Structure formats: structure tokens, C-alpha cells
PDB file of C-alpha atoms in Angstrom:
ATOM      1  CA  UNK A   1       0.000   0.000   0.000  1.00  0.00           C
ATOM      2  CA  UNK A   2       1.478   3.301  -1.023  1.00  0.00           C
ATOM      3  CA  UNK A   3       0.449   6.691   0.166  1.00  0.00           C
ATOM      4  CA  UNK A   4       0.798   9.630  -2.076  1.00  0.00           C
ATOM      5  CA  UNK A   5       2.274  12.763  -0.641  1.00  0.00           C
ATOM      6  CA  UNK A   6       0.989  16.037  -2.067  1.00  0.00           C
ATOM      7  CA  UNK A   7       3.625  17.669  -4.183  1.00  0.00           C
ATOM      8  CA  UNK A   8       4.192  21.406  -3.996  1.00  0.00           C
ATOM      9  CA  UNK A   9       3.074  23.434  -6.951  1.00  0.00           C
ATOM     10  CA  UNK A  10       5.632  24.101  -9.582  1.00  0.00           C
ATOM     11  CA  UNK A  11       6.906  27.662  -8.926  1.00  0.00           C
ATOM     12  CA  UNK A  12       7.125  28.229 -12.672  1.00  0.00           C
ATOM     13  CA  UNK A  13       3.329  27.905 -12.865  1.00  0.00           C
ATOM     14  CA  UNK A  14       2.617  30.446 -10.148  1.00  0.00           C
ATOM     15  CA  UNK A  15       1.043  33.688 -11.279  1.00  0.00           C
ATOM     16  CA  UNK A  16       3.488  36.506 -10.731  1.00  0.00           C
ATOM     17  CA  UNK A  17       2.435  39.190  -8.292  1.00  0.00           C
ATOM     18  CA  UNK A  18       1.303  42.445  -9.754  1.00  0.00           C
ATOM     19  CA  UNK A  19       0.109  45.722  -8.334  1.00  0.00           C
ATOM     20  CA  UNK A  20      -2.116  48.496  -9.610  1.00  0.00           C
ATOM     21  CA  UNK A  21      -3.263  51.779  -8.086  1.00  0.00           C
ATOM     22  CA  UNK A  22      -6.541  53.470  -8.869  1.00  0.00           C
ATOM     23  CA  UNK A  23      -6.982  56.940  -7.386  1.00  0.00           C
ATOM     24  CA  UNK A  24     -10.436  58.497  -7.133  1.00  0.00           C
ATOM     25  CA  UNK A  25     -11.839  61.330  -5.076  1.00  0.00           C
ATOM     26  CA  UNK A  26     -13.059  58.734  -2.544  1.00  0.00           C
ATOM     27  CA  UNK A  27      -9.916  56.634  -2.089  1.00  0.00           C
ATOM     28  CA  UNK A  28      -6.716  55.202  -3.417  1.00  0.00           C
ATOM     29  CA  UNK A  29      -7.243  51.519  -4.136  1.00  0.00           C
ATOM     30  CA  UNK A  30      -4.119  49.378  -4.293  1.00  0.00           C
ATOM     31  CA  UNK A  31      -4.999  46.131  -6.050  1.00  0.00           C
ATOM     32  CA  UNK A  32      -2.699  43.180  -5.442  1.00  0.00           C
ATOM     33  CA  UNK A  33      -2.830  40.046  -7.588  1.00  0.00           C
ATOM     34  CA  UNK A  34      -1.150  36.668  -7.593  1.00  0.00           C
ATOM     35  CA  UNK A  35       1.324  35.277  -5.120  1.00  0.00           C
ATOM     36  CA  UNK A  36       2.530  37.652  -2.419  1.00  0.00           C
ATOM     37  CA  UNK A  37       5.735  35.946  -1.426  1.00  0.00           C
ATOM     38  CA  UNK A  38       8.903  37.384   0.083  1.00  0.00           C
ATOM     39  CA  UNK A  39      10.179  38.527  -3.297  1.00  0.00           C
ATOM     40  CA  UNK A  40       7.482  41.227  -3.554  1.00  0.00           C
ATOM     41  CA  UNK A  41       6.971  42.335   0.047  1.00  0.00           C
ATOM     42  CA  UNK A  42       9.318  45.310  -0.190  1.00  0.00           C
ATOM     43  CA  UNK A  43       7.498  46.495  -3.316  1.00  0.00           C
ATOM     44  CA  UNK A  44       4.116  46.152  -1.564  1.00  0.00           C
ATOM     45  CA  UNK A  45       5.312  47.990   1.544  1.00  0.00           C
ATOM     46  CA  UNK A  46       6.782  50.808  -0.549  1.00  0.00           C
ATOM     47  CA  UNK A  47       3.613  51.115  -2.625  1.00  0.00           C
ATOM     48  CA  UNK A  48       1.322  51.347   0.425  1.00  0.00           C
ATOM     49  CA  UNK A  49       3.672  53.844   2.104  1.00  0.00           C
ATOM     50  CA  UNK A  50       3.775  55.989  -1.049  1.00  0.00           C
ATOM     51  CA  UNK A  51      -0.007  56.062  -1.223  1.00  0.00           C
ATOM     52  CA  UNK A  52      -0.194  57.109   2.444  1.00  0.00           C
ATOM     53  CA  UNK A  53       2.264  59.938   1.755  1.00  0.00           C
ATOM     54  CA  UNK A  54      -0.184  61.210  -0.865  1.00  0.00           C
ATOM     55  CA  UNK A  55      -2.798  61.632   1.912  1.00  0.00           C
ATOM     56  CA  UNK A  56      -5.769  60.148   0.027  1.00  0.00           C
ATOM     57  CA  UNK A  57      -9.248  60.427   1.565  1.00  0.00           C
ATOM     58  CA  UNK A  58      -8.943  56.670   2.269  1.00  0.00           C
ATOM     59  CA  UNK A  59      -6.614  53.813   1.356  1.00  0.00           C
ATOM     60  CA  UNK A  60      -7.996  50.416   0.367  1.00  0.00           C
ATOM     61  CA  UNK A  61      -5.875  47.337  -0.279  1.00  0.00           C
ATOM     62  CA  UNK A  62      -7.831  45.053  -2.614  1.00  0.00           C
ATOM     63  CA  UNK A  63      -6.519  41.538  -2.071  1.00  0.00           C
ATOM     64  CA  UNK A  64      -9.396  39.699  -3.731  1.00  0.00           C
ATOM     65  CA  UNK A  65      -7.122  38.033  -6.303  1.00  0.00           C
ATOM     66  CA  UNK A  66      -4.341  36.977  -3.920  1.00  0.00           C
ATOM     67  CA  UNK A  67      -3.451  33.288  -4.247  1.00  0.00           C
ATOM     68  CA  UNK A  68      -0.667  33.088  -1.667  1.00  0.00           C
ATOM     69  CA  UNK A  69       0.134  35.404   1.215  1.00  0.00           C
ATOM     70  CA  UNK A  70       3.456  35.259   3.051  1.00  0.00           C
ATOM     71  CA  UNK A  71       3.409  36.068   6.765  1.00  0.00           C
ATOM     72  CA  UNK A  72       5.454  39.182   6.022  1.00  0.00           C
ATOM     73  CA  UNK A  73       2.484  40.564   4.061  1.00  0.00           C
ATOM     74  CA  UNK A  74       0.391  40.482   7.249  1.00  0.00           C
ATOM     75  CA  UNK A  75       3.082  42.500   9.005  1.00  0.00           C
ATOM     76  CA  UNK A  76       3.011  45.018   6.151  1.00  0.00           C
ATOM     77  CA  UNK A  77      -0.775  45.317   6.388  1.00  0.00           C
ATOM     78  CA  UNK A  78      -0.609  45.734  10.176  1.00  0.00           C
ATOM     79  CA  UNK A  79       2.100  48.391   9.788  1.00  0.00           C
ATOM     80  CA  UNK A  80      -0.129  50.137   7.252  1.00  0.00           C
ATOM     81  CA  UNK A  81      -3.026  50.110   9.735  1.00  0.00           C
ATOM     82  CA  UNK A  82      -0.779  51.860  12.290  1.00  0.00           C
ATOM     83  CA  UNK A  83       0.769  54.279   9.793  1.00  0.00           C
ATOM     84  CA  UNK A  84      -2.643  55.153   8.351  1.00  0.00           C
ATOM     85  CA  UNK A  85      -3.955  55.924  11.823  1.00  0.00           C
ATOM     86  CA  UNK A  86      -1.048  58.283  12.449  1.00  0.00           C
ATOM     87  CA  UNK A  87      -1.549  59.887   9.021  1.00  0.00           C
ATOM     88  CA  UNK A  88      -5.298  60.177   9.693  1.00  0.00           C
ATOM     89  CA  UNK A  89      -6.089  58.215   6.547  1.00  0.00           C
ATOM     90  CA  UNK A  90      -8.726  55.498   6.938  1.00  0.00           C
ATOM     91  CA  UNK A  91      -7.308  52.150   5.799  1.00  0.00           C
ATOM     92  CA  UNK A  92      -9.189  48.978   4.942  1.00  0.00           C
ATOM     93  CA  UNK A  93      -8.396  45.658   3.318  1.00  0.00           C
ATOM     94  CA  UNK A  94     -10.859  44.195   0.836  1.00  0.00           C
ATOM     95  CA  UNK A  95     -11.390  40.833  -0.794  1.00  0.00           C
ATOM     96  CA  UNK A  96     -11.656  37.638   1.168  1.00  0.00           C
ATOM     97  CA  UNK A  97      -9.410  35.022  -0.423  1.00  0.00           C
ATOM     98  CA  UNK A  98      -8.556  32.044   1.742  1.00  0.00           C
ATOM     99  CA  UNK A  99      -4.850  32.822   1.311  1.00  0.00           C
ATOM    100  CA  UNK A 100      -5.373  36.036   3.297  1.00  0.00           C
ATOM    101  CA  UNK A 101      -8.160  35.070   5.694  1.00  0.00           C
ATOM    102  CA  UNK A 102      -6.645  31.837   6.950  1.00  0.00           C
ATOM    103  CA  UNK A 103      -3.464  33.338   8.467  1.00  0.00           C
ATOM    104  CA  UNK A 104      -5.437  36.300   9.866  1.00  0.00           C
ATOM    105  CA  UNK A 105      -7.810  33.905  11.623  1.00  0.00           C
ATOM    106  CA  UNK A 106      -4.986  31.600  12.762  1.00  0.00           C
ATOM    107  CA  UNK A 107      -3.219  34.532  14.408  1.00  0.00           C
ATOM    108  CA  UNK A 108      -6.400  36.047  15.843  1.00  0.00           C
ATOM    109  CA  UNK A 109      -5.971  39.306  13.944  1.00  0.00           C
ATOM    110  CA  UNK A 110      -9.595  39.749  12.817  1.00  0.00           C
ATOM    111  CA  UNK A 111     -10.196  42.707  15.137  1.00  0.00           C
ATOM    112  CA  UNK A 112      -6.957  44.456  14.233  1.00  0.00           C
ATOM    113  CA  UNK A 113      -7.027  43.729  10.513  1.00  0.00           C
ATOM    114  CA  UNK A 114     -10.609  43.339   9.332  1.00  0.00           C
ATOM    115  CA  UNK A 115     -11.010  42.301   5.731  1.00  0.00           C
ATOM    116  CA  UNK A 116     -14.140  43.492   3.946  1.00  0.00           C
ATOM    117  CA  UNK A 117     -15.873  41.394   1.288  1.00  0.00           C
ATOM    118  CA  UNK A 118     -15.246  43.862  -1.520  1.00  0.00           C
ATOM    119  CA  UNK A 119     -13.830  47.279  -2.306  1.00  0.00           C
ATOM    120  CA  UNK A 120     -17.406  48.624  -2.277  1.00  0.00           C
ATOM    121  CA  UNK A 121     -17.943  47.249   1.247  1.00  0.00           C
ATOM    122  CA  UNK A 122     -14.624  48.729   2.371  1.00  0.00           C
ATOM    123  CA  UNK A 123     -15.562  52.122   0.922  1.00  0.00           C
ATOM    124  CA  UNK A 124     -18.934  51.955   2.693  1.00  0.00           C
ATOM    125  CA  UNK A 125     -17.162  51.128   5.961  1.00  0.00           C
ATOM    126  CA  UNK A 126     -14.775  54.045   5.456  1.00  0.00           C
ATOM    127  CA  UNK A 127     -17.685  56.403   4.742  1.00  0.00           C
ATOM    128  CA  UNK A 128     -19.544  55.257   7.875  1.00  0.00           C
ATOM    129  CA  UNK A 129     -16.393  55.552   9.965  1.00  0.00           C
ATOM    130  CA  UNK A 130     -15.699  59.045   8.645  1.00  0.00           C
ATOM    131  CA  UNK A 131     -19.204  60.166   9.618  1.00  0.00           C
ATOM    132  CA  UNK A 132     -18.759  58.849  13.141  1.00  0.00           C
ATOM    133  CA  UNK A 133     -15.485  60.756  13.556  1.00  0.00           C
ATOM    134  CA  UNK A 134     -15.950  64.457  14.066  1.00  0.00           C
ATOM    135  CA  UNK A 135     -13.294  66.925  12.901  1.00  0.00           C
ATOM    136  CA  UNK A 136     -12.218  67.450  16.518  1.00  0.00           C
ATOM    137  CA  UNK A 137     -11.549  63.736  17.046  1.00  0.00           C
ATOM    138  CA  UNK A 138     -10.239  62.867  13.594  1.00  0.00           C
ATOM    139  CA  UNK A 139      -6.803  62.043  14.987  1.00  0.00           C
ATOM    140  CA  UNK A 140      -8.278  59.252  17.104  1.00  0.00           C
ATOM    141  CA  UNK A 141      -9.653  57.247  14.183  1.00  0.00           C
ATOM    142  CA  UNK A 142      -9.048  53.551  14.672  1.00  0.00           C
ATOM    143  CA  UNK A 143      -9.657  51.323  11.640  1.00  0.00           C
TER     144      UNK A 143
END
């Protein structure tokens, strides 16, 4: 009796990571696609930091098409939550792929790093949060 051991996917068949930014009057949406492994984490961190420096009305990271998420990506997203709070820019993650949700749940980060179902849901959350934060308390916004 032989047991078959699952073989890892061939790295040559992995979709390369790619990033796109869409800026509107409501938010900057950073869309991330493919496999977010250690080879692209610096690029992702730099891209999110650059968008925060632009002071958009809100920053959304759309991870709906992520197929793999290295642990370092969670650190980058958590750092972005903190940096966005300091910059007074509402930040939200959107898209609920298993590759992102599973490590968030395993580490118990749901309250610190909520992931909305879609960009539209994230934008609605940002709009509701903005209404509940008066101009005098804007610096205390907590995503």
C-alpha cells in the first residue's frame, strides 16, 4: 500500500504578483494580484507607504485576487493600519481570499485587521467611519 504525498506546486506555474493603483476622489485603491511571497513584500510595503504619503481620503488594499500570502504581508498590512492611523487616513483591506483570511484567523488578527468582502464594502465602511469621527476627534480614528 502506497500513500501519495501532495507535491508542492511548480513555482514556474505560479502567477506573478502584480500591483495596480486606482486613485479616485473617494480613495486610493491598491490592487494586489497573484502570489505575495517574500520577493514582492518590499514592493508592496513601498507602494502602500507611497499612497499614504499622498494623503488620500482613504486607502484600500484590494486583495481579492491573492493566491498566496506570506506572513510578512500580514506585518506590512498591520504596519499600514498603524501608519494610516497616524496619518489620519482610513485604511481597509478588501477581498476575502482564503490565502489572506486563513493566516489572519490563525493569528487572531480579525479585530486588528478586518477584511471586507469587496472594495465597495470597504468604501462603505470608510464612509460610515468618517461620519462617526468628528473633525475634533479625527486624529483618534481607529480602523
